[in-house]
Amino acid sequence: MEQWLAHVAPFLSHNDIFTPATLAQYWKGLVSTVQLLFISLLVGIVLAVPLSIGRASRRIWISGPIWIYTYVFRGTPLLIQLYIAYYGFAFIPGVQQSWFAFFIDNPLYPALFSFALNTGAYTTEIFYGAIRATPRGEIEAARAYGMSTFTCYRRIVLPSAFRRALPAYGNEVIFMLHATAIASAVTITDLTGAAYYVYARFYSPFPAFIFVACVYMLLSFAIQGGFRLGEKRLLRHLKPA
């Protein structure tokens, strides 16, 4: 990054806003945004796969708590969840004197906690809907071959559900990218936080925030393009001959 800034510095010498220092701040914000997005989605999908299977269970003591979890996190604003994780946990008696104090000392952990649980709730419902949409004939054929329930889910239900859920999950990834913009509310220097830094320094909101909007748009197009390639590859069998 330093070498790249050294090359572009002569072209930015007469620019008041996009200087090497501000571009370095934007780069730092971009790295933080990508890290937040990737880790949150990774934890969210790890949570969502078993929870979506449990959500499809006929046993109410299994599916009920999972439904409550998805209802709460889908029914409340992500910003409120972030504030509760960052500010609320600090007021629980004994937390600041326990090993849990590291969680509230660094704003990154509450942000990852709230983002992961939020996207996990949405992804659980996406996968649950895809599991419920599995053709009954595929399950009956698996049982006719003597597959156990675990093998049926592993070889038939989950691969089929993942393909059907891919378009909806692509939208969830883009929504989550946009949701990371609120991380600056808890002092994390993401892309939006970098724009606030430039705005506060130069009092020029339009260049600062329009530049960030363009970066978010480019990231969204890249994610959308990747999912379209995946859909073309995995859903080729659904195209008419």
PDB file of C-alpha atoms in Angstrom:
ATOM      1  CA  MET A   1       0.000   0.000   0.000  1.00  0.00           C
ATOM      2  CA  GLU A   2       2.843   2.442   0.837  1.00  0.00           C
ATOM      3  CA  GLN A   3       4.500   1.821  -2.545  1.00  0.00           C
ATOM      4  CA  TRP A   4       1.231   2.451  -4.371  1.00  0.00           C
ATOM      5  CA  LEU A   5       0.696   5.701  -2.470  1.00  0.00           C
ATOM      6  CA  ALA A   6       4.227   6.781  -3.356  1.00  0.00           C
ATOM      7  CA  HIS A   7       3.380   6.374  -7.057  1.00  0.00           C
ATOM      8  CA  VAL A   8       0.107   8.313  -6.904  1.00  0.00           C
ATOM      9  CA  ALA A   9       1.385  11.048  -4.562  1.00  0.00           C
ATOM     10  CA  PRO A  10       2.596  13.335  -7.434  1.00  0.00           C
ATOM     11  CA  PHE A  11      -0.858  13.229  -9.030  1.00  0.00           C
ATOM     12  CA  LEU A  12      -2.511  14.168  -5.716  1.00  0.00           C
ATOM     13  CA  SER A  13      -0.180  17.012  -4.806  1.00  0.00           C
ATOM     14  CA  HIS A  14      -2.713  19.677  -5.848  1.00  0.00           C
ATOM     15  CA  ASN A  15      -5.748  17.851  -4.445  1.00  0.00           C
ATOM     16  CA  ASP A  16      -7.216  18.976  -1.124  1.00  0.00           C
ATOM     17  CA  ILE A  17      -9.265  15.878  -0.267  1.00  0.00           C
ATOM     18  CA  PHE A  18      -7.878  12.762  -1.964  1.00  0.00           C
ATOM     19  CA  THR A  19      -4.392  12.916  -0.551  1.00  0.00           C
ATOM     20  CA  PRO A  20      -2.114   9.955   0.236  1.00  0.00           C
ATOM     21  CA  ALA A  21      -3.148  10.273   3.889  1.00  0.00           C
ATOM     22  CA  THR A  22      -6.885  10.167   3.153  1.00  0.00           C
ATOM     23  CA  LEU A  23      -6.492   7.343   0.634  1.00  0.00           C
ATOM     24  CA  ALA A  24      -4.609   5.376   3.286  1.00  0.00           C
ATOM     25  CA  GLN A  25      -7.565   6.023   5.622  1.00  0.00           C
ATOM     26  CA  TYR A  26      -9.987   4.797   2.975  1.00  0.00           C
ATOM     27  CA  TRP A  27      -7.850   1.704   2.433  1.00  0.00           C
ATOM     28  CA  LYS A  28      -7.881   0.989   6.166  1.00  0.00           C
ATOM     29  CA  GLY A  29     -11.650   1.359   6.144  1.00  0.00           C
ATOM     30  CA  LEU A  30     -11.985  -0.960   3.159  1.00  0.00           C
ATOM     31  CA  VAL A  31      -9.913  -3.651   4.878  1.00  0.00           C
ATOM     32  CA  SER A  32     -12.014  -3.354   8.044  1.00  0.00           C
ATOM     33  CA  THR A  33     -15.261  -3.562   6.051  1.00  0.00           C
ATOM     34  CA  VAL A  34     -14.155  -6.674   4.161  1.00  0.00           C
ATOM     35  CA  GLN A  35     -12.972  -8.320   7.386  1.00  0.00           C
ATOM     36  CA  LEU A  36     -16.269  -7.578   9.134  1.00  0.00           C
ATOM     37  CA  LEU A  37     -18.245  -8.893   6.180  1.00  0.00           C
ATOM     38  CA  PHE A  38     -16.225 -12.073   5.672  1.00  0.00           C
ATOM     39  CA  ILE A  39     -16.035 -13.123   9.332  1.00  0.00           C
ATOM     40  CA  SER A  40     -19.687 -12.310   9.987  1.00  0.00           C
ATOM     41  CA  LEU A  41     -20.866 -14.292   6.972  1.00  0.00           C
ATOM     42  CA  LEU A  42     -18.586 -17.212   7.845  1.00  0.00           C
ATOM     43  CA  VAL A  43     -19.864 -17.445  11.421  1.00  0.00           C
ATOM     44  CA  GLY A  44     -23.422 -16.813  10.268  1.00  0.00           C
ATOM     45  CA  ILE A  45     -23.451 -19.640   7.734  1.00  0.00           C
ATOM     46  CA  VAL A  46     -21.814 -22.028  10.222  1.00  0.00           C
ATOM     47  CA  LEU A  47     -24.673 -21.217  12.614  1.00  0.00           C
ATOM     48  CA  ALA A  48     -27.350 -21.296   9.941  1.00  0.00           C
ATOM     49  CA  VAL A  49     -26.759 -24.794   8.551  1.00  0.00           C
ATOM     50  CA  PRO A  50     -27.533 -26.756  11.747  1.00  0.00           C
ATOM     51  CA  LEU A  51     -30.160 -24.229  12.849  1.00  0.00           C
ATOM     52  CA  SER A  52     -32.029 -24.488   9.541  1.00  0.00           C
ATOM     53  CA  ILE A  53     -32.109 -28.286   9.935  1.00  0.00           C
ATOM     54  CA  GLY A  54     -33.426 -27.868  13.470  1.00  0.00           C
ATOM     55  CA  ARG A  55     -35.939 -25.289  12.250  1.00  0.00           C
ATOM     56  CA  ALA A  56     -37.359 -27.909   9.897  1.00  0.00           C
ATOM     57  CA  SER A  57     -37.793 -30.389  12.749  1.00  0.00           C
ATOM     58  CA  ARG A  58     -41.296 -31.426  13.748  1.00  0.00           C
ATOM     59  CA  ARG A  59     -40.292 -31.379  17.413  1.00  0.00           C
ATOM     60  CA  ILE A  60     -41.431 -28.059  18.848  1.00  0.00           C
ATOM     61  CA  TRP A  61     -38.758 -28.097  21.565  1.00  0.00           C
ATOM     62  CA  ILE A  62     -36.145 -28.021  18.784  1.00  0.00           C
ATOM     63  CA  SER A  63     -37.778 -25.736  16.213  1.00  0.00           C
ATOM     64  CA  GLY A  64     -39.403 -23.377  18.753  1.00  0.00           C
ATOM     65  CA  PRO A  65     -36.246 -21.791  20.249  1.00  0.00           C
ATOM     66  CA  ILE A  66     -34.734 -21.449  16.772  1.00  0.00           C
ATOM     67  CA  TRP A  67     -37.889 -19.673  15.568  1.00  0.00           C
ATOM     68  CA  ILE A  68     -37.670 -17.285  18.543  1.00  0.00           C
ATOM     69  CA  TYR A  69     -34.010 -16.541  17.721  1.00  0.00           C
ATOM     70  CA  THR A  70     -34.743 -15.775  14.064  1.00  0.00           C
ATOM     71  CA  TYR A  71     -37.850 -13.765  14.960  1.00  0.00           C
ATOM     72  CA  VAL A  72     -35.982 -11.563  17.441  1.00  0.00           C
ATOM     73  CA  PHE A  73     -32.962 -10.841  15.256  1.00  0.00           C
ATOM     74  CA  ARG A  74     -35.024 -10.332  12.091  1.00  0.00           C
ATOM     75  CA  GLY A  75     -37.600  -8.227  13.908  1.00  0.00           C
ATOM     76  CA  THR A  76     -35.267  -5.713  15.549  1.00  0.00           C
ATOM     77  CA  PRO A  77     -32.926  -3.190  13.875  1.00  0.00           C
ATOM     78  CA  LEU A  78     -29.315  -4.242  13.508  1.00  0.00           C
ATOM     79  CA  LEU A  79     -28.181  -0.895  14.908  1.00  0.00           C
ATOM     80  CA  ILE A  80     -30.059  -1.595  18.165  1.00  0.00           C
ATOM     81  CA  GLN A  81     -28.470  -5.050  18.346  1.00  0.00           C
ATOM     82  CA  LEU A  82     -25.048  -3.459  17.862  1.00  0.00           C
ATOM     83  CA  TYR A  83     -25.672  -0.887  20.597  1.00  0.00           C
ATOM     84  CA  ILE A  84     -26.835  -3.585  23.014  1.00  0.00           C
ATOM     85  CA  ALA A  85     -23.739  -5.679  22.301  1.00  0.00           C
ATOM     86  CA  TYR A  86     -21.335  -2.734  22.594  1.00  0.00           C
ATOM     87  CA  TYR A  87     -22.901  -0.586  25.311  1.00  0.00           C
ATOM     88  CA  GLY A  88     -25.366  -2.890  27.064  1.00  0.00           C
ATOM     89  CA  PHE A  89     -23.085  -5.753  28.091  1.00  0.00           C
ATOM     90  CA  ALA A  90     -20.787  -3.316  29.921  1.00  0.00           C
ATOM     91  CA  PHE A  91     -23.561  -2.558  32.441  1.00  0.00           C
ATOM     92  CA  ILE A  92     -24.156  -6.191  33.415  1.00  0.00           C
ATOM     93  CA  PRO A  93     -22.888  -6.588  36.982  1.00  0.00           C
ATOM     94  CA  GLY A  94     -19.546  -8.356  37.170  1.00  0.00           C
ATOM     95  CA  VAL A  95     -18.818  -8.328  33.445  1.00  0.00           C
ATOM     96  CA  GLN A  96     -16.039  -5.738  33.613  1.00  0.00           C
ATOM     97  CA  GLN A  97     -14.251  -7.777  36.277  1.00  0.00           C
ATOM     98  CA  SER A  98     -14.585 -11.097  34.422  1.00  0.00           C
ATOM     99  CA  TRP A  99     -12.773 -12.695  31.498  1.00  0.00           C
ATOM    100  CA  PHE A 100     -15.602 -11.350  29.315  1.00  0.00           C
ATOM    101  CA  ALA A 101     -14.154  -7.829  29.636  1.00  0.00           C
ATOM    102  CA  PHE A 102     -12.039  -8.326  26.493  1.00  0.00           C
ATOM    103  CA  PHE A 103     -15.295  -8.537  24.546  1.00  0.00           C
ATOM    104  CA  ILE A 104     -16.364  -4.996  25.425  1.00  0.00           C
ATOM    105  CA  ASP A 105     -12.895  -3.429  25.391  1.00  0.00           C
ATOM    106  CA  ASN A 106     -12.496  -3.859  21.637  1.00  0.00           C
ATOM    107  CA  PRO A 107     -15.450  -2.636  19.524  1.00  0.00           C
ATOM    108  CA  LEU A 108     -14.612  -5.211  16.847  1.00  0.00           C
ATOM    109  CA  TYR A 109     -15.943  -8.103  18.937  1.00  0.00           C
ATOM    110  CA  PRO A 110     -19.404  -6.646  19.679  1.00  0.00           C
ATOM    111  CA  ALA A 111     -19.724  -5.707  16.015  1.00  0.00           C
ATOM    112  CA  LEU A 112     -18.835  -9.211  14.850  1.00  0.00           C
ATOM    113  CA  PHE A 113     -21.152 -10.689  17.504  1.00  0.00           C
ATOM    114  CA  SER A 114     -24.179  -8.665  16.425  1.00  0.00           C
ATOM    115  CA  PHE A 115     -23.477  -8.942  12.684  1.00  0.00           C
ATOM    116  CA  ALA A 116     -22.936 -12.708  12.831  1.00  0.00           C
ATOM    117  CA  LEU A 117     -26.100 -13.377  14.845  1.00  0.00           C
ATOM    118  CA  ASN A 118     -28.118 -11.101  12.576  1.00  0.00           C
ATOM    119  CA  THR A 119     -26.992 -12.642   9.307  1.00  0.00           C
ATOM    120  CA  GLY A 120     -27.228 -16.089  10.921  1.00  0.00           C
ATOM    121  CA  ALA A 121     -30.916 -15.482  11.599  1.00  0.00           C
ATOM    122  CA  TYR A 122     -31.656 -14.415   8.019  1.00  0.00           C
ATOM    123  CA  THR A 123     -29.546 -17.219   6.550  1.00  0.00           C
ATOM    124  CA  THR A 124     -31.303 -19.757   8.760  1.00  0.00           C
ATOM    125  CA  GLU A 125     -34.674 -18.727   7.337  1.00  0.00           C
ATOM    126  CA  ILE A 126     -33.290 -18.761   3.779  1.00  0.00           C
ATOM    127  CA  PHE A 127     -31.919 -22.295   4.158  1.00  0.00           C
ATOM    128  CA  TYR A 128     -35.038 -23.409   6.038  1.00  0.00           C
ATOM    129  CA  GLY A 129     -37.222 -22.297   3.145  1.00  0.00           C
ATOM    130  CA  ALA A 130     -34.929 -24.079   0.694  1.00  0.00           C
ATOM    131  CA  ILE A 131     -35.047 -27.276   2.775  1.00  0.00           C
ATOM    132  CA  ARG A 132     -38.843 -27.143   2.919  1.00  0.00           C
ATOM    133  CA  ALA A 133     -38.912 -26.715  -0.873  1.00  0.00           C
ATOM    134  CA  THR A 134     -36.993 -29.959  -1.448  1.00  0.00           C
ATOM    135  CA  PRO A 135     -39.133 -32.153  -3.750  1.00  0.00           C
ATOM    136  CA  ARG A 136     -40.742 -34.956  -1.820  1.00  0.00           C
ATOM    137  CA  GLY A 137     -39.760 -37.397  -4.534  1.00  0.00           C
ATOM    138  CA  GLU A 138     -36.042 -36.836  -3.878  1.00  0.00           C
ATOM    139  CA  ILE A 139     -36.463 -37.697  -0.195  1.00  0.00           C
ATOM    140  CA  GLU A 140     -38.576 -40.756  -0.956  1.00  0.00           C
ATOM    141  CA  ALA A 141     -36.014 -41.950  -3.498  1.00  0.00           C
ATOM    142  CA  ALA A 142     -33.231 -41.534  -0.902  1.00  0.00           C
ATOM    143  CA  ARG A 143     -35.202 -43.556   1.617  1.00  0.00           C
ATOM    144  CA  ALA A 144     -35.890 -46.217  -1.011  1.00  0.00           C
ATOM    145  CA  TYR A 145     -32.128 -46.564  -1.411  1.00  0.00           C
ATOM    146  CA  GLY A 146     -31.875 -47.179   2.328  1.00  0.00           C
ATOM    147  CA  MET A 147     -30.263 -43.874   3.284  1.00  0.00           C
ATOM    148  CA  SER A 148     -30.426 -42.796   6.908  1.00  0.00           C
ATOM    149  CA  THR A 149     -31.759 -39.368   7.829  1.00  0.00           C
ATOM    150  CA  PHE A 150     -28.220 -38.019   8.269  1.00  0.00           C
ATOM    151  CA  THR A 151     -27.071 -39.401   4.913  1.00  0.00           C
ATOM    152  CA  CYS A 152     -30.209 -38.128   3.215  1.00  0.00           C
ATOM    153  CA  TYR A 153     -29.565 -34.604   4.495  1.00  0.00           C
ATOM    154  CA  ARG A 154     -25.859 -34.764   3.646  1.00  0.00           C
ATOM    155  CA  ARG A 155     -26.180 -36.145   0.121  1.00  0.00           C
ATOM    156  CA  ILE A 156     -29.634 -35.079  -1.044  1.00  0.00           C
ATOM    157  CA  VAL A 157     -31.394 -32.368   0.961  1.00  0.00           C
ATOM    158  CA  LEU A 158     -28.583 -29.933   1.803  1.00  0.00           C
ATOM    159  CA  PRO A 159     -26.877 -29.869  -1.643  1.00  0.00           C
ATOM    160  CA  SER A 160     -30.252 -29.403  -3.321  1.00  0.00           C
ATOM    161  CA  ALA A 161     -31.318 -26.746  -0.801  1.00  0.00           C
ATOM    162  CA  PHE A 162     -28.018 -24.880  -1.152  1.00  0.00           C
ATOM    163  CA  ARG A 163     -28.506 -24.545  -4.904  1.00  0.00           C
ATOM    164  CA  ARG A 164     -32.039 -23.212  -4.461  1.00  0.00           C
ATOM    165  CA  ALA A 165     -30.960 -20.837  -1.687  1.00  0.00           C
ATOM    166  CA  LEU A 166     -28.044 -19.357  -3.635  1.00  0.00           C
ATOM    167  CA  PRO A 167     -29.927 -16.403  -5.244  1.00  0.00           C
ATOM    168  CA  ALA A 168     -31.542 -15.371  -1.955  1.00  0.00           C
ATOM    169  CA  TYR A 169     -28.274 -15.804  -0.068  1.00  0.00           C
ATOM    170  CA  GLY A 170     -26.522 -13.585  -2.617  1.00  0.00           C
ATOM    171  CA  ASN A 171     -28.958 -10.810  -1.712  1.00  0.00           C
ATOM    172  CA  GLU A 172     -28.259 -11.412   1.988  1.00  0.00           C
ATOM    173  CA  VAL A 173     -24.504 -11.016   1.386  1.00  0.00           C
ATOM    174  CA  ILE A 174     -25.079  -7.666  -0.338  1.00  0.00           C
ATOM    175  CA  PHE A 175     -27.454  -6.533   2.406  1.00  0.00           C
ATOM    176  CA  MET A 176     -24.835  -7.494   4.969  1.00  0.00           C
ATOM    177  CA  LEU A 177     -22.183  -5.512   3.103  1.00  0.00           C
ATOM    178  CA  HIS A 178     -24.392  -2.440   3.314  1.00  0.00           C
ATOM    179  CA  ALA A 179     -25.171  -3.177   6.978  1.00  0.00           C
ATOM    180  CA  THR A 180     -21.484  -3.024   7.899  1.00  0.00           C
ATOM    181  CA  ALA A 181     -21.710   0.726   7.290  1.00  0.00           C
ATOM    182  CA  ILE A 182     -23.096   1.132  10.814  1.00  0.00           C
ATOM    183  CA  ALA A 183     -19.894  -0.248  12.374  1.00  0.00           C
ATOM    184  CA  SER A 184     -18.571   3.307  12.572  1.00  0.00           C
ATOM    185  CA  ALA A 185     -21.269   3.979  15.189  1.00  0.00           C
ATOM    186  CA  VAL A 186     -19.112   2.058  17.689  1.00  0.00           C
ATOM    187  CA  THR A 187     -15.830   3.754  16.678  1.00  0.00           C
ATOM    188  CA  ILE A 188     -14.705   1.163  14.103  1.00  0.00           C
ATOM    189  CA  THR A 189     -12.919   2.763  11.163  1.00  0.00           C
ATOM    190  CA  ASP A 190     -14.734   1.110   8.283  1.00  0.00           C
ATOM    191  CA  LEU A 191     -15.453   2.746   4.933  1.00  0.00           C
ATOM    192  CA  THR A 192     -18.134   4.968   6.417  1.00  0.00           C
ATOM    193  CA  GLY A 193     -15.854   5.832   9.330  1.00  0.00           C
ATOM    194  CA  ALA A 194     -13.154   6.840   6.854  1.00  0.00           C
ATOM    195  CA  ALA A 195     -15.662   9.092   5.095  1.00  0.00           C
ATOM    196  CA  TYR A 196     -16.519  10.723   8.440  1.00  0.00           C
ATOM    197  CA  TYR A 197     -12.800  11.287   9.014  1.00  0.00           C
ATOM    198  CA  VAL A 198     -12.381  13.037   5.645  1.00  0.00           C
ATOM    199  CA  TYR A 199     -15.569  15.029   6.161  1.00  0.00           C
ATOM    200  CA  ALA A 200     -14.490  16.198   9.621  1.00  0.00           C
ATOM    201  CA  ARG A 201     -11.065  17.212   8.337  1.00  0.00           C
ATOM    202  CA  PHE A 202     -12.015  18.997   5.114  1.00  0.00           C
ATOM    203  CA  TYR A 203     -15.721  19.808   5.659  1.00  0.00           C
ATOM    204  CA  SER A 204     -16.561  18.349   2.245  1.00  0.00           C
ATOM    205  CA  PRO A 205     -19.321  15.776   2.694  1.00  0.00           C
ATOM    206  CA  PHE A 206     -20.139  15.212  -0.967  1.00  0.00           C
ATOM    207  CA  PRO A 207     -16.715  14.017  -2.224  1.00  0.00           C
ATOM    208  CA  ALA A 208     -16.098  11.997   0.938  1.00  0.00           C
ATOM    209  CA  PHE A 209     -19.390  10.104   0.996  1.00  0.00           C
ATOM    210  CA  ILE A 210     -19.898   9.836  -2.765  1.00  0.00           C
ATOM    211  CA  PHE A 211     -16.486   8.198  -3.064  1.00  0.00           C
ATOM    212  CA  VAL A 212     -17.437   5.678  -0.368  1.00  0.00           C
ATOM    213  CA  ALA A 213     -20.793   5.067  -2.062  1.00  0.00           C
ATOM    214  CA  CYS A 214     -18.938   4.241  -5.288  1.00  0.00           C
ATOM    215  CA  VAL A 215     -16.674   1.807  -3.414  1.00  0.00           C
ATOM    216  CA  TYR A 216     -19.700   0.079  -1.881  1.00  0.00           C
ATOM    217  CA  MET A 217     -21.296  -0.088  -5.315  1.00  0.00           C
ATOM    218  CA  LEU A 218     -18.194  -1.684  -6.842  1.00  0.00           C
ATOM    219  CA  LEU A 219     -18.079  -4.252  -4.034  1.00  0.00           C
ATOM    220  CA  SER A 220     -21.769  -5.006  -4.561  1.00  0.00           C
ATOM    221  CA  PHE A 221     -21.256  -5.493  -8.290  1.00  0.00           C
ATOM    222  CA  ALA A 222     -18.319  -7.824  -7.623  1.00  0.00           C
ATOM    223  CA  ILE A 223     -20.360  -9.907  -5.163  1.00  0.00           C
ATOM    224  CA  GLN A 224     -23.335  -9.971  -7.498  1.00  0.00           C
ATOM    225  CA  GLY A 225     -21.143 -11.064 -10.395  1.00  0.00           C
ATOM    226  CA  GLY A 226     -19.609 -13.855  -8.332  1.00  0.00           C
ATOM    227  CA  PHE A 227     -23.009 -15.183  -7.316  1.00  0.00           C
ATOM    228  CA  ARG A 228     -24.279 -15.010 -10.884  1.00  0.00           C
ATOM    229  CA  LEU A 229     -21.364 -17.151 -12.020  1.00  0.00           C
ATOM    230  CA  GLY A 230     -22.119 -19.588  -9.213  1.00  0.00           C
ATOM    231  CA  GLU A 231     -25.803 -19.704 -10.143  1.00  0.00           C
ATOM    232  CA  LYS A 232     -24.995 -20.384 -13.796  1.00  0.00           C
ATOM    233  CA  ARG A 233     -22.749 -23.253 -12.786  1.00  0.00           C
ATOM    234  CA  LEU A 234     -24.941 -24.817 -10.101  1.00  0.00           C
ATOM    235  CA  LEU A 235     -28.358 -24.191 -11.644  1.00  0.00           C
ATOM    236  CA  ARG A 236     -27.605 -25.235 -15.213  1.00  0.00           C
ATOM    237  CA  HIS A 237     -29.844 -28.292 -14.864  1.00  0.00           C
ATOM    238  CA  LEU A 238     -32.872 -26.033 -14.287  1.00  0.00           C
ATOM    239  CA  LYS A 239     -32.536 -24.237 -17.622  1.00  0.00           C
ATOM    240  CA  PRO A 240     -34.951 -25.343 -20.355  1.00  0.00           C
ATOM    241  CA  ALA A 241     -33.356 -27.524 -23.009  1.00  0.00           C
TER     242      ALA A 241
END
